PDB file of C-alpha atoms in Angstrom:
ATOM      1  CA  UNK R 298      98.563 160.793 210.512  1.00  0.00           C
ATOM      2  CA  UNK R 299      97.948 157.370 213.109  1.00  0.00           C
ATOM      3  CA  UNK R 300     100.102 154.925 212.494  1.00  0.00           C
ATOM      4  CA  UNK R 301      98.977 151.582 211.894  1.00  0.00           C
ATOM      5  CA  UNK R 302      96.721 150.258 214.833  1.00  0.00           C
ATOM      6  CA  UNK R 303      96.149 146.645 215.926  1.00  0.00           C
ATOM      7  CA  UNK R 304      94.177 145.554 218.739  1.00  0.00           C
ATOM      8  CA  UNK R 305      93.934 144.361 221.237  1.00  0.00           C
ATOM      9  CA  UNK R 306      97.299 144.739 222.017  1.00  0.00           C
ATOM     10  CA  UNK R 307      97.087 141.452 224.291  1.00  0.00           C
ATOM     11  CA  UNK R 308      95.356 138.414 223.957  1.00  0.00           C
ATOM     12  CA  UNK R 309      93.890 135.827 226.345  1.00  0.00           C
ATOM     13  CA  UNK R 310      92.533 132.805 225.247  1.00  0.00           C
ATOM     14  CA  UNK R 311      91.829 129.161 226.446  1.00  0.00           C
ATOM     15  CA  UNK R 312      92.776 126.229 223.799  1.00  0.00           C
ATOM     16  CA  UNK R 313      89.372 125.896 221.527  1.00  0.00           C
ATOM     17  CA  UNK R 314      88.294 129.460 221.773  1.00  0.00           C
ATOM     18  CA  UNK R 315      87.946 131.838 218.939  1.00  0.00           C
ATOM     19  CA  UNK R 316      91.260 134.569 218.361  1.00  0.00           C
ATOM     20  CA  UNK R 317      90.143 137.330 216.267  1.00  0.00           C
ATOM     21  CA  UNK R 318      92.967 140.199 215.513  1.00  0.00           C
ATOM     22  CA  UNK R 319      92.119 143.323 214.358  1.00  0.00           C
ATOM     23  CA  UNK R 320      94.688 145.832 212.348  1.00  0.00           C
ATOM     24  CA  UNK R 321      93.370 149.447 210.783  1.00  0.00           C
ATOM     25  CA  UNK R 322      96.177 150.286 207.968  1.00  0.00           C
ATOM     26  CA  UNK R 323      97.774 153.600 207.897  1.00  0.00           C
ATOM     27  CA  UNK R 324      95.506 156.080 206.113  1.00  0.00           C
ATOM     28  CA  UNK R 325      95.206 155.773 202.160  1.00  0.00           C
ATOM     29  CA  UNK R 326      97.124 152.153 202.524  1.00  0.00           C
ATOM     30  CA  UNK R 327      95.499 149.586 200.360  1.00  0.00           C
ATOM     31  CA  UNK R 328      98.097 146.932 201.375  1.00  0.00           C
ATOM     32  CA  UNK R 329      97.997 144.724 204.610  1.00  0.00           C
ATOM     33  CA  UNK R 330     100.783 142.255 205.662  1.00  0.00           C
ATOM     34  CA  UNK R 331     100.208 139.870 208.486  1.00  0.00           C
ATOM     35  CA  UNK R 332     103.831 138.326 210.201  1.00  0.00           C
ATOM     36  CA  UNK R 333     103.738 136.133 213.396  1.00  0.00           C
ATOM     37  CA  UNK R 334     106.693 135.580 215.716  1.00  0.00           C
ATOM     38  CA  UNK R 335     107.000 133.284 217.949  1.00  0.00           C
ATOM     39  CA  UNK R 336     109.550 133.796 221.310  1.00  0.00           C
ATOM     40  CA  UNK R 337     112.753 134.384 220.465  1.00  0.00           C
ATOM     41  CA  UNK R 338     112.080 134.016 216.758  1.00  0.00           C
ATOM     42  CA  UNK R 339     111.992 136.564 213.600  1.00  0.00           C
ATOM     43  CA  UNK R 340     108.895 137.395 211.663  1.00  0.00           C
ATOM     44  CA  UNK R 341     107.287 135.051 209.382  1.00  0.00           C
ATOM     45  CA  UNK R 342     104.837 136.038 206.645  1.00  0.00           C
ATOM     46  CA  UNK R 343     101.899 134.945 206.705  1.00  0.00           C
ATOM     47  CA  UNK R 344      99.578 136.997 204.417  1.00  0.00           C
ATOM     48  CA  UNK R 345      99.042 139.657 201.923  1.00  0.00           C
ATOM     49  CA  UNK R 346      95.697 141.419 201.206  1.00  0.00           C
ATOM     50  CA  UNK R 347      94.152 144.201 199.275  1.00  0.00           C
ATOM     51  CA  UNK R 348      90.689 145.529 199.453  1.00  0.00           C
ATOM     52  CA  UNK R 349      88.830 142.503 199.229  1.00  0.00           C
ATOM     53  CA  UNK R 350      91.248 140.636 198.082  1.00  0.00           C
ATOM     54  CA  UNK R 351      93.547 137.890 199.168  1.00  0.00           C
ATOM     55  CA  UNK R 352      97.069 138.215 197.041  1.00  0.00           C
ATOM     56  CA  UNK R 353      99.183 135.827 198.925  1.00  0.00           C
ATOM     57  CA  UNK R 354      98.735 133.018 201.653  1.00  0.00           C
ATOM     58  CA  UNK R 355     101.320 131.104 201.342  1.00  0.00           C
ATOM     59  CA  UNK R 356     102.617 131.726 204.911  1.00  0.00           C
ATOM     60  CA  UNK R 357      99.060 130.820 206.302  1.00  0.00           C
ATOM     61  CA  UNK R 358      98.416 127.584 207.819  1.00  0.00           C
ATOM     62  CA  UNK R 359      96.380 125.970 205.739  1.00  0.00           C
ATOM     63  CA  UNK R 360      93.619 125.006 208.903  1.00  0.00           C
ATOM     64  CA  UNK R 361      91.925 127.179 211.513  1.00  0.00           C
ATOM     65  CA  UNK R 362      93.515 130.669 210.082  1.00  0.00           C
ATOM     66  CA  UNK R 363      92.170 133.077 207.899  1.00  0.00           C
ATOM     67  CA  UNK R 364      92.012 136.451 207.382  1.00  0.00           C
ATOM     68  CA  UNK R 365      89.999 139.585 205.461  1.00  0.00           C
ATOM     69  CA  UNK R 366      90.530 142.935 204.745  1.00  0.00           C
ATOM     70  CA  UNK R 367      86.825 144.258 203.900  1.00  0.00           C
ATOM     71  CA  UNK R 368      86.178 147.218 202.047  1.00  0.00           C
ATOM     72  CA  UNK R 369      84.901 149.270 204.971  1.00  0.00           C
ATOM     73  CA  UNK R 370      86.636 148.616 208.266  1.00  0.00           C
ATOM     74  CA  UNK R 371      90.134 146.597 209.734  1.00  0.00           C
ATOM     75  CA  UNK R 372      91.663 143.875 208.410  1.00  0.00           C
ATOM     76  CA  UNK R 373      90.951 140.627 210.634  1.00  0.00           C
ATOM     77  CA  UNK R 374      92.711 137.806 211.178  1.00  0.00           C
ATOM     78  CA  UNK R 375      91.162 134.949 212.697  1.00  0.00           C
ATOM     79  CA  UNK R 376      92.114 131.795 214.337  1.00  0.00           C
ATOM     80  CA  UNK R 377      89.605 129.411 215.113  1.00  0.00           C
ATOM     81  CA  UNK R 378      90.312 126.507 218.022  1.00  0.00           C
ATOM     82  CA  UNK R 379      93.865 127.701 219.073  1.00  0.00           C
ATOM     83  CA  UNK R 380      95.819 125.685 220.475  1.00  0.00           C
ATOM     84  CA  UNK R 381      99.444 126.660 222.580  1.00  0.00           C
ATOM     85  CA  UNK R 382     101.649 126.613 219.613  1.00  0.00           C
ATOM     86  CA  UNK R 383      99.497 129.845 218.294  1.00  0.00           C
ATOM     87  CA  UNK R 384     101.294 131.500 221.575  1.00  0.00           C
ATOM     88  CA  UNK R 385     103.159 134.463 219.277  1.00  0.00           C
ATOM     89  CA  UNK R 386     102.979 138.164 218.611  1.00  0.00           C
ATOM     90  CA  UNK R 387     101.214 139.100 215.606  1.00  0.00           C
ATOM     91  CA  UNK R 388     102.187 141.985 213.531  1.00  0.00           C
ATOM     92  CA  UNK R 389     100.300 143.673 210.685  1.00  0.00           C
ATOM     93  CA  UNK R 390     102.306 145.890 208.290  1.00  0.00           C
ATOM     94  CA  UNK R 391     100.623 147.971 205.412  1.00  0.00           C
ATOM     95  CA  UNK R 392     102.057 150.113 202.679  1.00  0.00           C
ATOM     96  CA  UNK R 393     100.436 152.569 200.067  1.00  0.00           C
ATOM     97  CA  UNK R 394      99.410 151.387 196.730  1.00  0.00           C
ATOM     98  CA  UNK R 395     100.860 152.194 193.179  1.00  0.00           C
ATOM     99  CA  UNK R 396     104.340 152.331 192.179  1.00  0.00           C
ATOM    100  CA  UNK R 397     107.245 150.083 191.884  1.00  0.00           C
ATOM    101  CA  UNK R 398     105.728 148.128 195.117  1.00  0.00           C
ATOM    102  CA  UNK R 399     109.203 146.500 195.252  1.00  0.00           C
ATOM    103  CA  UNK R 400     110.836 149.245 197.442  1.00  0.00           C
ATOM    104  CA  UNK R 401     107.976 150.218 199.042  1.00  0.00           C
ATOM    105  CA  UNK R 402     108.443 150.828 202.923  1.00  0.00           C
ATOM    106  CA  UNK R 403     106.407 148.699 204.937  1.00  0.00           C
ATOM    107  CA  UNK R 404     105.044 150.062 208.289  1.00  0.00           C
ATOM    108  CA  UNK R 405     104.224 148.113 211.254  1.00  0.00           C
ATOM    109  CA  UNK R 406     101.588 147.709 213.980  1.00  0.00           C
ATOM    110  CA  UNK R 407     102.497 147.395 217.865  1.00  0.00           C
ATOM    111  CA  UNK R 408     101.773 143.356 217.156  1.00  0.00           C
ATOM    112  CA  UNK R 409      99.067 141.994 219.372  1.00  0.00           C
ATOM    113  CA  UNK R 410     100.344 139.312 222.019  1.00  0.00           C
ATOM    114  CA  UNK R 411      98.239 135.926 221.442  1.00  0.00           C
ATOM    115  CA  UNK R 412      98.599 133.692 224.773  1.00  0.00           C
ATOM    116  CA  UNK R 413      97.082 130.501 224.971  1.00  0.00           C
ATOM    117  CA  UNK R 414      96.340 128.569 227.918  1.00  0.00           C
TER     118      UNK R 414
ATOM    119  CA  UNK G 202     113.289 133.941 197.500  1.00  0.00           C
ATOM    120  CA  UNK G 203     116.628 134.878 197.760  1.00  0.00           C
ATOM    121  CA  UNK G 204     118.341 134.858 201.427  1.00  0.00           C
ATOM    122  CA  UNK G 205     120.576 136.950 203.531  1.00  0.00           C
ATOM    123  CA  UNK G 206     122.972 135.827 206.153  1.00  0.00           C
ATOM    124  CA  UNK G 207     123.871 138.196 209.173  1.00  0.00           C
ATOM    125  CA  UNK G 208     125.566 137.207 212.419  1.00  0.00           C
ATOM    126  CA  UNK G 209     123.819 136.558 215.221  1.00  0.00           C
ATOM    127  CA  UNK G 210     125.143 139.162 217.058  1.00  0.00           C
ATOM    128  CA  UNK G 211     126.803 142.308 217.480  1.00  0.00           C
ATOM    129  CA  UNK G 212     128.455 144.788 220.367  1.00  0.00           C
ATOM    130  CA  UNK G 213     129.028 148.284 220.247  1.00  0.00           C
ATOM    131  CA  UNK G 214     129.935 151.082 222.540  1.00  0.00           C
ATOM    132  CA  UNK G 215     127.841 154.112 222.531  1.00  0.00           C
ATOM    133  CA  UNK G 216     128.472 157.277 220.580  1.00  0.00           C
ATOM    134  CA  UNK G 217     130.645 154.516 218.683  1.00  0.00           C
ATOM    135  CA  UNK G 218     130.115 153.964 214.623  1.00  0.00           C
ATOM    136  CA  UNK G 219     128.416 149.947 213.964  1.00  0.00           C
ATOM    137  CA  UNK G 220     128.446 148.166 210.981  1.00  0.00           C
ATOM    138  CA  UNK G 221     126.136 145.860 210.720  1.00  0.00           C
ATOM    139  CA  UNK G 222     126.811 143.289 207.379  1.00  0.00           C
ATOM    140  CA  UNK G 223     124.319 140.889 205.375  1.00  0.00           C
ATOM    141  CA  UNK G 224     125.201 138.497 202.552  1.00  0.00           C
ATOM    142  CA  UNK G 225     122.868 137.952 200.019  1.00  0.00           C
ATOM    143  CA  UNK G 226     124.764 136.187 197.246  1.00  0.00           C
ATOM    144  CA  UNK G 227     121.802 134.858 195.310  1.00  0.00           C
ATOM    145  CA  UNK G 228     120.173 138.463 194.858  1.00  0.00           C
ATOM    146  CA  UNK G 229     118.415 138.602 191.935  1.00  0.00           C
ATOM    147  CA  UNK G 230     118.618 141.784 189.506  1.00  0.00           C
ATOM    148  CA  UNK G 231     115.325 144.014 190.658  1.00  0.00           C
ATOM    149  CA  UNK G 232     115.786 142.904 194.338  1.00  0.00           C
ATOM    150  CA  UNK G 233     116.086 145.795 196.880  1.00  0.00           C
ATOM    151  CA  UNK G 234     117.873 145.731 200.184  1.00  0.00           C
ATOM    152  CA  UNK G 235     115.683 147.185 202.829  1.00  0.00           C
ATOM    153  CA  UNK G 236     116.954 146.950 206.423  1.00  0.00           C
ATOM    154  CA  UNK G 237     114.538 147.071 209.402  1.00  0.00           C
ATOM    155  CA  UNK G 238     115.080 147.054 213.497  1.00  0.00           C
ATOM    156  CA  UNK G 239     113.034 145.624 215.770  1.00  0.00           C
ATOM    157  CA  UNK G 240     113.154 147.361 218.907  1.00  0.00           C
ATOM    158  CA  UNK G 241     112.191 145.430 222.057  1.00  0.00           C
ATOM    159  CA  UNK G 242     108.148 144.339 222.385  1.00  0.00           C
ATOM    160  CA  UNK G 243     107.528 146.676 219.637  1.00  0.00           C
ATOM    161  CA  UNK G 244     107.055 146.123 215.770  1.00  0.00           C
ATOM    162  CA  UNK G 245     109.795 146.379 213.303  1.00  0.00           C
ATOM    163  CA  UNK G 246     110.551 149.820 211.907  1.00  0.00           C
ATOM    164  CA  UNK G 247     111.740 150.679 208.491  1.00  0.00           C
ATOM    165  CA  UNK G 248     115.386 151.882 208.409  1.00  0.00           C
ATOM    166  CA  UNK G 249     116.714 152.495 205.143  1.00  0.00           C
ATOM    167  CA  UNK G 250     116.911 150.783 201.497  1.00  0.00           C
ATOM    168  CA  UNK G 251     118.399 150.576 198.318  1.00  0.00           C
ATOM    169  CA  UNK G 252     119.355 149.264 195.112  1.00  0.00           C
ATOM    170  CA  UNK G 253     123.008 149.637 193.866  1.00  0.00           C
ATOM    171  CA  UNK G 254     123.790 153.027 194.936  1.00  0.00           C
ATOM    172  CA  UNK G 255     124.736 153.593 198.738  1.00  0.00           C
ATOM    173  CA  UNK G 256     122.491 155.377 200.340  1.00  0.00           C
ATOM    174  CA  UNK G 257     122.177 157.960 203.355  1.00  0.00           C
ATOM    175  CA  UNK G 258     119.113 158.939 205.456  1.00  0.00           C
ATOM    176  CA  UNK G 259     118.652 160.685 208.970  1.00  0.00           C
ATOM    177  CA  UNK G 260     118.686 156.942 210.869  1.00  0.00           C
ATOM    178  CA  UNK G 261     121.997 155.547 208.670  1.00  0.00           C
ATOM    179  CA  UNK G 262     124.051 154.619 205.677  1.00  0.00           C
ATOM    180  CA  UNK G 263     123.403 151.917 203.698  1.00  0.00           C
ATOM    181  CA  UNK G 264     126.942 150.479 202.040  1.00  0.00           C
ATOM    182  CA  UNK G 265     125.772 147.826 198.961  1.00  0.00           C
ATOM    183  CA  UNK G 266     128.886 146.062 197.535  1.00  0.00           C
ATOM    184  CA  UNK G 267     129.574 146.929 193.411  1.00  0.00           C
ATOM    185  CA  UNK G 268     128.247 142.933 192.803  1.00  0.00           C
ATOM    186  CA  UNK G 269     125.395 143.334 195.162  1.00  0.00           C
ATOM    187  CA  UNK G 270     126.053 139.996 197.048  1.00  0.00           C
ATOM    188  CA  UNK G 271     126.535 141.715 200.307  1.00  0.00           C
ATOM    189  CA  UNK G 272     125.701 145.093 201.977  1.00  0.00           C
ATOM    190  CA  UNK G 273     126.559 146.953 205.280  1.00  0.00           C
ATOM    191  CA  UNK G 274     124.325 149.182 207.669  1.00  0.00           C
ATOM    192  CA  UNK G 275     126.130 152.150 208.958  1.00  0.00           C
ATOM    193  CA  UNK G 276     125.007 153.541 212.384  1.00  0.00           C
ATOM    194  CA  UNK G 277     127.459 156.921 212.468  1.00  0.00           C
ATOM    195  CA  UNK G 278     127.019 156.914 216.403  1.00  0.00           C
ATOM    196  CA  UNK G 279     125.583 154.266 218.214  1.00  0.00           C
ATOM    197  CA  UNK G 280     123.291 155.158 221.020  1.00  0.00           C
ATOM    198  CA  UNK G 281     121.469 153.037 224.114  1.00  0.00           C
ATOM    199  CA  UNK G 282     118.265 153.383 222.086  1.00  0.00           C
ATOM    200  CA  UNK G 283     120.241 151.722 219.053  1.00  0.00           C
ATOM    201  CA  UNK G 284     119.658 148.592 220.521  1.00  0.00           C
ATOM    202  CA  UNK G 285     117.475 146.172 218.974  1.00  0.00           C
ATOM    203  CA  UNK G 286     117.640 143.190 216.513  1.00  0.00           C
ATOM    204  CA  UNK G 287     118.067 144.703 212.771  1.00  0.00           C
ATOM    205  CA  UNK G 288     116.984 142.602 209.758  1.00  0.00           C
ATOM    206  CA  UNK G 289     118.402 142.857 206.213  1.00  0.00           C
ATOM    207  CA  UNK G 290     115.535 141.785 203.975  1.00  0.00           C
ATOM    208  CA  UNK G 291     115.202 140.869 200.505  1.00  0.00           C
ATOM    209  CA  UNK G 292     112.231 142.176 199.117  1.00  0.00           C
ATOM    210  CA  UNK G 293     110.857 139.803 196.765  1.00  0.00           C
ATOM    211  CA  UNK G 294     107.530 139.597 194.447  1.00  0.00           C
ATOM    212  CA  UNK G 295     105.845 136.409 195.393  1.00  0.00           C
ATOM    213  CA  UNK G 296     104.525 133.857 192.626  1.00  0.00           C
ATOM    214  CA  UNK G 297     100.984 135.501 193.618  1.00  0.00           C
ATOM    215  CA  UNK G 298     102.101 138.735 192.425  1.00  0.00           C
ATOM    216  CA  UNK G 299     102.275 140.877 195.643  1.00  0.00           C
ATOM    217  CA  UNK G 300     104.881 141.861 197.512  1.00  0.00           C
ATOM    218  CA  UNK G 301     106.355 140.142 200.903  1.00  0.00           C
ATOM    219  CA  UNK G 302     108.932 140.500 202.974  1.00  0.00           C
ATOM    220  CA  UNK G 303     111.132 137.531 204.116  1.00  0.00           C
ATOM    221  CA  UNK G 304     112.473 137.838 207.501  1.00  0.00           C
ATOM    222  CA  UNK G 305     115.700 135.861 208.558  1.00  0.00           C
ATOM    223  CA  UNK G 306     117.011 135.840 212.399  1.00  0.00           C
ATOM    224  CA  UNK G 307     118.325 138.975 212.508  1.00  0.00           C
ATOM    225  CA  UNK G 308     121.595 140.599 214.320  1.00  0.00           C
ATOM    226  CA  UNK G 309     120.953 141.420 217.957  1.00  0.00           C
ATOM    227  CA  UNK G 310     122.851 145.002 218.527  1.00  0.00           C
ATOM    228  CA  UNK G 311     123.672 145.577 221.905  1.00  0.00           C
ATOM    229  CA  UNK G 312     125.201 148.844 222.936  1.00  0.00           C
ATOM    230  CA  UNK G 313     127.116 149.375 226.023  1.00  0.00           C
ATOM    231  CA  UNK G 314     127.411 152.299 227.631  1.00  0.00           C
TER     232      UNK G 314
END
């Protein structure tokens, strides 16, 4: 059973350009978390998604990020115009679905590496 | 969303126990402690969790205080690959309904050999 995936695992891009961050959940996970960290910083939450669904942005920027988690295929996050300060790791996390989500483990991606020029 | 505190730091020597402690006076009732460790340029893994009852698993022992306002993480025998930054974390049901976690800073383990 994969782990969760994210790619690419490292990220080029000048300031204006497109980032788009792909992360494949661990199979039969209907939960995605997205986190950034910045250097030398912990995770912050940024998102949480189901199929089609958006549960919780309230870690999202509220300009040039967004992100989807389609019925068939990854979730993406995408940042539009980066600029330096979008220089971080991102991590996606998912978990399965049903229960008492409360103590549900969470497992993590590799993170991809954003850098900004 | 409730907090935890944790030092910054910690040192151990290997093959050594570690206990790691978090504050989190302002838990609320259905709150669970989970502890994670981020190992270096990789993505945190889950360690262990729990309610009120301590808990044991194959990684460590988790130590929750009878009032729940602090807990400890118990590494029987600290090893070089122990190293990383471990987060105690609060897992809380957001206003939206789902479930995030809340990261704080961490304590940096470092093991000597």
């Amino acid at each position: 059973n994969a782990g969760v995936m994210q790619n690419p695992r490292h990220l080029v891009r000048r300031r204006g350009q497109e980032a788009r961050l792909r992360c494949s959940p661990m199979k039969g996970h209907s939960h995605v978390y997205w986190y950034r960290q910045l250097p030398e910083e912990g995770l912050k939450f940024m998102v949480y998604l189901q199929k089609e669904n958006i549960i919780d942005e309230s870690g999202m920027p509220k300009e040039r990020f967004s992100a989807e988690f389609p019925k068939e295929g990854p979730s993406i996050l995408r940042i539009q115009q980066v600029v330096r300060g979008d220089s971080a790791a991102y991590f996606c996390a998912s978990s399965p679905p049903g229960g008492s989500a409360s103590y549900n483990e969470q497992f993590f991606g590799p993170g991809t590496r954003l850098t900004v020029l | 969303d409730a907090k935890t505190t944790q030092p910054n730091s910690m040192e151990s020597n290997e093959e050594e126990p570690v206990h790691l402690p978090c504050n989190h006076s302002t838990i609320s009732g259905t709150d669970y402690i989970h502890w994670y460790r981020q190992l270096p340029s990789q993505g945190p893994e889950y360690v262990i969790h729990g309610l009120t009852s301590n808990v044991n698993n194959r990684m460590a022992s988790l130590a929750i205080a009878e009032d729940r306002k602090s807990s400890t993480l118990i590494l029987h025998r600290a090893t070089l690959r122990d190293a990383a930054v471990y987060y105690c974390i609060l897992r809380d049901k957001s206003r939206a309904g789902g479930f995030k976690t809340i990261f704080g800073a961490g304590t940096r383990l470092f093991v000597k050999a």
